[in-house]
Amino acid sequence: MNANTNLVKARDWIDQNLPAGAHVAVESNGPFIDSQNHVVETIGDLFAHGPDWYEKNGWEYLVTGYRNTNLLAGIPVVSSAPPRDYRDFFSGFSLVAHVAENGHEIWIFKTGAILPERRVYARWGVNNAEWLELVGYDKSKSAALPGEPTTLTLYWRSILPRRDRLELTIHWLDSRDQDIAVSHQYVFPSVDATGRWPDGITRVPVQIALPETTPPGLYRVELELAAPDTLGKGNIPVLSREQKPISDKFYIGPFKVAPPTPSLHSVGMRDLNARFGDTLDLRSYSLKYDAVRPGETVTIKLLWQSIAKTGKDYTVFVHLLDASGNVRAQVDTPPLKGTYPTSIWDSGELVEDEYTLMLPDNLPLGHYKIEVGLYEYPSLARLPVIDSEAKGSADHLLLPDTIKVTAP
């Protein structure tokens, strides 16, 4: 067994046990770590920084280089460094793995670093020098609401000890990348008297006020950084892992804007409480019509409630049926005309939607029924209506109302 074998064993352990996106600091003579799956920083000698430095800079895992257990020291790169032991130096951290065969060993520690819910790893800089990193961000709530401010907390990490006054522009963009709202502030609103950027990770809240007319749906946020006092006009570029400029903009998201929360007991709504699969409840509905004539419209309002989050997007169908069960008019559409797919609904969320049936001009007079349901596209597989015994009784729900089509 040689040192290289231990490096391979340590690499395999990391591949199998570290969560995707983990922030890992590894010594230069340590095992290979896939930078496509993790955020990796190679450090010549882990003893070069104090244990607190790794937590302040967001390094969750520390991976040592291999050493020989017969040596007194953990292979300090700096020859004048006194003999030290990884276990003593990082005694405040959890030892999660120790690979040791034939006198060679590698240690893997887990720190107490606090990282954001959404991890990003994006770095900005100039002239092939990395200035700062966006580690990630937190959202204050799962969905924003029209007319209300929404707050994001950005996790910035300064890489170089600079003093530039960095300006941050935030664009809230719709699906066509059109501005819905724009906000401006400094990257580091609070600095010391010298203007020096804070060490380690700094959590900076940013607030964006959405207009009351903001439609529900998915959005993304565009970030632009500038240093006009030192660089003049233009944005600081985002850098590739090879420290080459790739863009002057960076995008995070998606972010959900939810429709206004409807009442479970709206006036004019009739209770249904029908369950479709294990995904959605149709809580209530309303059907607005007086005397309906051929060529006119029938409007149906449905109140849906999500039972649990689903990764699937369902299409709602509303059909007008004649006495023989034939479809004489129909509307098939994702919720809210496709702007608010079921895949982004939160568990327990209520969504009210309207559907309009256009009656054919040549529709025969008589009595008609309305059926509703959901299907997945493109398979067209319908969600079953679940009865009181939790069995699929049908693939549609027939509303109790009868639509009477009368002469003009």
XYZ file of C-alpha atoms in Angstrom:
408
model
C 0.000 0.000 0.000
C 1.490 3.369 -0.977
C 0.570 7.022 -0.541
C -1.095 7.181 -3.950
C -3.484 4.382 -2.947
C -4.571 6.385 0.069
C -5.138 9.451 -2.107
C -7.467 7.373 -4.285
C -9.300 5.983 -1.248
C -9.739 9.499 0.153
C -11.000 10.754 -3.218
C -13.540 7.908 -3.389
C -14.732 8.659 0.157
C -15.215 12.323 -0.741
C -17.127 11.441 -3.939
C -19.459 9.153 -2.002
C -20.024 11.148 1.189
C -19.673 14.884 0.648
C -22.883 16.666 -0.432
C -22.943 18.272 -3.862
C -21.764 21.873 -3.731
C -19.733 21.413 -0.542
C -17.014 24.020 0.024
C -13.728 22.159 0.477
C -10.230 23.425 1.313
C -7.595 20.828 0.417
C -3.846 20.819 0.844
C -1.816 20.858 -2.362
C -0.568 17.313 -1.782
C -4.054 16.062 -0.952
C -6.483 13.916 -2.966
C -8.117 15.053 -6.199
C -11.553 16.640 -5.607
C -13.978 17.140 -8.479
C -14.481 20.894 -8.879
C -17.582 20.255 -10.991
C -19.352 18.803 -7.928
C -17.767 20.907 -5.185
C -16.274 24.346 -4.595
C -12.592 23.574 -4.120
C -9.723 25.756 -2.903
C -6.196 24.368 -2.905
C -4.105 25.617 0.021
C -0.415 24.837 0.222
C -0.443 24.310 3.983
C -3.609 24.116 6.091
C -1.566 25.328 9.059
C -1.111 28.658 7.229
C -4.485 29.864 8.568
C -6.039 29.599 11.981
C -9.090 27.359 12.418
C -11.402 30.391 12.700
C -10.306 31.573 9.251
C -11.788 28.522 7.572
C -15.171 29.025 9.233
C -15.246 32.774 8.506
C -14.493 32.095 4.838
C -17.101 29.391 4.444
C -14.952 26.268 4.091
C -17.090 23.390 5.311
C -14.550 20.604 4.898
C -10.780 20.520 5.307
C -8.821 17.760 3.592
C -5.189 17.291 4.534
C -2.373 16.129 2.321
C -0.964 12.693 2.977
C 1.761 12.334 5.547
C 3.788 9.550 7.113
C 2.697 8.689 10.647
C 6.334 8.212 11.596
C 6.969 11.933 11.049
C 6.506 14.339 13.917
C 4.829 17.000 11.772
C 1.956 17.052 9.294
C 4.229 17.912 6.353
C 4.364 21.679 6.869
C 5.151 23.314 3.535
C 7.091 26.063 5.261
C 10.268 24.371 6.421
C 10.622 26.604 9.476
C 7.141 25.723 10.758
C 7.243 23.885 14.097
C 5.954 20.303 14.269
C 2.188 20.259 14.682
C -0.566 17.674 14.540
C -3.782 18.047 12.540
C -5.874 16.613 15.395
C -4.588 19.196 17.825
C -4.712 22.112 15.409
C -8.306 21.373 14.322
C -9.518 19.969 17.631
C -12.597 22.205 17.492
C -13.778 20.557 14.276
C -15.371 17.158 13.718
C -13.172 14.442 12.263
C -15.371 12.794 9.618
C -12.842 10.532 7.894
C -9.357 9.208 8.452
C -7.676 7.201 5.694
C -4.566 5.425 6.969
C -2.717 2.486 5.467
C 0.924 1.448 5.791
C 1.959 4.565 7.643
C 0.382 7.110 5.272
C -2.733 9.018 6.347
C -5.199 11.688 5.229
C -7.564 13.538 7.569
C -10.929 15.068 6.643
C -12.532 17.535 9.066
C -15.936 19.226 9.051
C -16.027 22.811 10.295
C -18.933 24.809 11.660
C -19.051 27.198 8.686
C -22.483 28.737 8.084
C -23.373 28.812 4.407
C -26.447 30.051 2.526
C -29.434 27.959 1.526
C -28.722 28.591 -2.177
C -25.064 28.228 -3.106
C -23.648 29.990 -6.118
C -19.838 30.252 -6.292
C -19.369 33.204 -8.608
C -16.262 35.362 -8.595
C -15.646 38.884 -9.872
C -12.295 40.470 -10.625
C -10.070 42.430 -12.973
C -6.858 41.571 -14.823
C -7.104 37.864 -13.971
C -7.224 38.681 -10.256
C -10.186 37.481 -8.196
C -11.573 40.270 -6.014
C -14.609 38.799 -4.325
C -16.997 35.861 -4.416
C -20.768 35.525 -4.150
C -20.994 32.380 -2.035
C -24.795 32.240 -2.317
C -28.007 33.701 -0.983
C -31.023 33.144 1.263
C -34.634 34.048 0.546
C -36.759 35.539 3.319
C -39.789 33.504 2.151
C -40.616 30.921 -0.480
C -42.580 33.351 -2.645
C -42.749 37.084 -3.193
C -46.072 38.904 -3.424
C -47.027 41.733 -5.793
C -46.896 45.153 -4.155
C -44.705 43.954 -1.287
C -40.932 44.213 -0.812
C -38.982 40.968 -0.980
C -35.660 40.483 0.806
C -32.643 38.450 -0.248
C -29.534 37.973 1.860
C -26.384 37.831 -0.265
C -23.273 36.115 1.120
C -20.207 37.996 -0.132
C -16.633 36.846 0.537
C -13.767 39.224 -0.065
C -10.754 37.495 -1.610
C -8.397 40.472 -1.871
C -8.037 43.134 0.864
C -9.297 46.017 -1.271
C -10.968 49.340 -0.506
C -12.973 49.974 -3.681
C -16.502 51.286 -3.135
C -18.437 48.614 -5.003
C -21.877 49.456 -6.389
C -24.465 46.713 -6.823
C -27.384 46.955 -9.259
C -30.169 44.386 -8.919
C -32.642 43.713 -11.731
C -35.794 41.623 -11.136
C -36.452 40.120 -14.585
C -39.471 38.398 -16.103
C -39.392 35.443 -18.528
C -38.522 37.820 -21.405
C -35.698 39.405 -19.347
C -37.641 42.647 -19.052
C -37.123 44.724 -15.894
C -39.923 44.423 -13.346
C -38.008 46.246 -10.615
C -34.499 47.696 -10.168
C -32.591 48.384 -6.961
C -29.212 50.011 -6.229
C -26.947 49.768 -3.178
C -23.350 49.146 -2.140
C -22.010 45.584 -2.015
C -20.618 46.295 1.478
C -22.868 48.973 3.016
C -20.784 49.045 6.204
C -16.978 49.218 6.150
C -14.374 50.458 8.632
C -12.852 53.932 8.615
C -10.256 52.883 6.033
C -12.906 51.566 3.637
C -11.317 48.106 3.682
C -13.615 45.258 2.718
C -14.586 43.020 5.648
C -12.733 39.741 6.070
C -14.419 36.439 5.389
C -18.099 36.099 4.500
C -20.383 39.107 4.985
C -24.169 38.696 4.905
C -25.780 41.652 3.161
C -29.584 42.003 2.936
C -31.003 43.519 -0.243
C -34.626 44.555 -0.673
C -36.574 44.786 -3.908
C -40.033 46.371 -4.077
C -42.246 44.624 -6.627
C -45.035 46.578 -8.343
C -48.604 45.646 -7.458
C -49.126 44.709 -11.104
C -46.412 42.021 -11.052
C -47.955 38.860 -12.547
C -47.510 35.548 -10.726
C -44.839 33.238 -12.075
C -41.094 32.586 -12.125
C -38.500 35.334 -12.308
C -34.741 35.675 -12.050
C -32.430 38.339 -10.636
C -29.551 39.938 -12.507
C -26.582 41.274 -10.515
C -24.174 43.904 -11.829
C -21.098 45.121 -9.950
C -19.213 48.342 -10.634
C -16.383 50.345 -9.062
C -16.778 53.767 -10.715
C -14.330 55.520 -8.389
C -11.435 53.244 -9.373
C -12.456 51.655 -12.683
C -14.679 54.318 -14.220
C -17.653 53.274 -16.339
C -18.597 49.673 -16.967
C -19.157 46.609 -14.828
C -16.644 44.382 -13.117
C -16.584 41.086 -15.033
C -17.560 37.702 -13.687
C -14.582 35.338 -13.989
C -14.359 31.726 -15.093
C -12.571 29.136 -12.987
C -9.539 29.952 -15.142
C -9.919 33.615 -14.040
C -10.967 34.807 -17.502
C -13.828 37.338 -17.963
C -17.024 35.635 -19.104
C -19.761 38.246 -18.539
C -20.494 41.588 -16.899
C -23.737 40.192 -15.451
C -24.625 37.291 -13.168
C -28.031 35.675 -12.667
C -29.538 33.976 -9.623
C -32.903 32.339 -9.141
C -35.497 31.331 -10.038
C -37.768 33.301 -7.716
C -41.482 32.795 -7.419
C -44.096 35.522 -7.317
C -47.332 34.063 -5.969
C -50.849 35.269 -6.788
C -52.867 36.896 -3.981
C -54.023 34.282 -1.490
C -57.744 33.592 -2.014
C -60.255 32.917 0.738
C -61.455 29.376 1.318
C -64.963 30.743 1.766
C -65.371 33.303 -0.994
C -68.890 34.530 -1.686
C -70.535 32.539 -4.462
C -68.155 29.580 -4.248
C -69.597 26.096 -3.683
C -67.654 23.481 -1.733
C -66.373 20.400 -3.561
C -63.296 19.029 -1.744
C -62.465 16.630 -4.563
C -58.985 15.092 -4.550
C -56.973 14.491 -7.698
C -54.286 11.866 -7.147
C -52.003 12.668 -4.241
C -51.285 16.098 -5.651
C -54.211 18.552 -5.660
C -57.570 19.229 -4.052
C -60.353 21.068 -5.859
C -61.784 22.867 -2.844
C -64.633 24.839 -4.402
C -65.986 26.342 -7.607
C -68.409 28.882 -8.979
C -70.330 28.815 -12.241
C -71.630 32.149 -13.516
C -74.424 32.122 -16.047
C -78.029 33.248 -16.487
C -79.550 32.392 -19.825
C -76.792 30.930 -21.967
C -77.182 31.029 -25.707
C -75.133 29.524 -28.545
C -72.060 31.682 -29.247
C -71.885 33.014 -25.676
C -69.451 32.097 -22.930
C -69.625 30.214 -19.648
C -67.122 31.219 -16.926
C -66.047 28.717 -14.279
C -63.916 29.682 -11.275
C -61.977 26.866 -9.559
C -60.164 27.002 -6.224
C -57.254 24.539 -6.100
C -55.111 23.586 -3.136
C -51.781 21.806 -3.360
C -51.521 18.736 -1.128
C -47.780 18.327 -1.560
C -45.060 19.751 -3.789
C -44.790 18.065 -7.155
C -42.204 18.318 -9.878
C -44.859 17.877 -12.554
C -46.755 20.491 -14.539
C -50.424 19.661 -15.019
C -52.903 21.069 -17.499
C -56.471 21.793 -16.368
C -59.288 20.762 -18.681
C -62.848 22.058 -18.546
C -65.281 20.352 -20.960
C -68.912 20.968 -21.849
C -70.647 17.612 -22.371
C -73.914 16.858 -24.111
C -76.388 14.220 -22.954
C -74.365 11.500 -24.733
C -71.093 12.540 -23.084
C -69.637 14.150 -26.183
C -67.376 17.186 -25.741
C -69.096 20.189 -27.356
C -66.822 22.951 -25.994
C -63.565 22.867 -24.097
C -60.662 24.795 -22.649
C -57.362 23.108 -21.778
C -54.766 25.311 -20.142
C -52.120 25.238 -17.410
C -53.105 27.257 -14.324
C -53.266 31.032 -14.709
C -52.821 30.744 -18.478
C -49.495 28.978 -18.078
C -47.792 31.613 -15.929
C -48.037 29.653 -12.670
C -47.319 25.940 -13.266
C -48.211 23.362 -10.626
C -44.535 22.415 -10.264
C -43.873 25.660 -8.342
C -46.869 25.456 -5.977
C -45.993 25.051 -2.310
C -47.639 22.423 -0.153
C -50.938 23.797 1.122
C -50.961 26.716 -1.315
C -54.347 27.948 -2.569
C -54.668 29.044 -6.194
C -57.855 30.495 -7.689
C -58.259 30.405 -11.454
C -60.908 31.247 -14.053
C -61.722 29.311 -17.218
C -63.969 30.505 -20.025
C -65.860 28.147 -22.319
C -66.822 29.585 -25.694
C -70.041 27.935 -26.873
C -70.249 27.158 -30.604
C -72.669 29.260 -32.636
C -74.380 26.086 -33.843
C -74.641 24.412 -30.444
C -78.009 22.601 -30.196
C -80.401 23.798 -27.514
C -80.700 21.619 -24.455
C -79.045 20.631 -21.189
C -75.315 20.159 -20.711
C -72.885 19.165 -17.969
C -69.340 20.293 -17.197
C -66.433 18.005 -16.373
C -63.067 19.127 -14.989
C -59.772 17.381 -14.441
C -56.016 17.508 -14.878
C -53.513 15.772 -17.101
C -49.777 15.735 -17.609
C -48.357 16.843 -20.941
C -47.212 15.342 -23.289
C -48.292 11.909 -22.008
C -51.905 13.175 -21.545
C -52.138 10.873 -18.515
C -54.951 12.162 -16.299
C -54.880 12.419 -12.525
C -57.491 10.113 -10.981
C -60.242 11.482 -8.772
C -59.751 9.799 -5.399
C -62.918 8.685 -3.589
C -63.490 8.294 0.162
C -61.779 4.888 0.099
C -58.657 6.382 -1.458
C -59.257 4.635 -4.754
C -59.200 6.189 -8.199
C -62.881 6.322 -9.142
C -62.560 8.285 -12.408
C -60.220 10.512 -14.379
C -62.519 13.530 -14.276
C -65.023 15.231 -11.990
C -68.557 16.018 -13.139
C -69.884 19.246 -11.627
C -73.422 18.946 -10.201
C -74.755 21.932 -12.159
C -76.693 21.625 -15.396
C -76.120 24.218 -18.101
C -79.250 25.114 -20.055
C -78.662 26.436 -23.553
C -81.648 28.404 -24.761
C -82.721 30.030 -28.011
C -81.434 33.530 -28.817
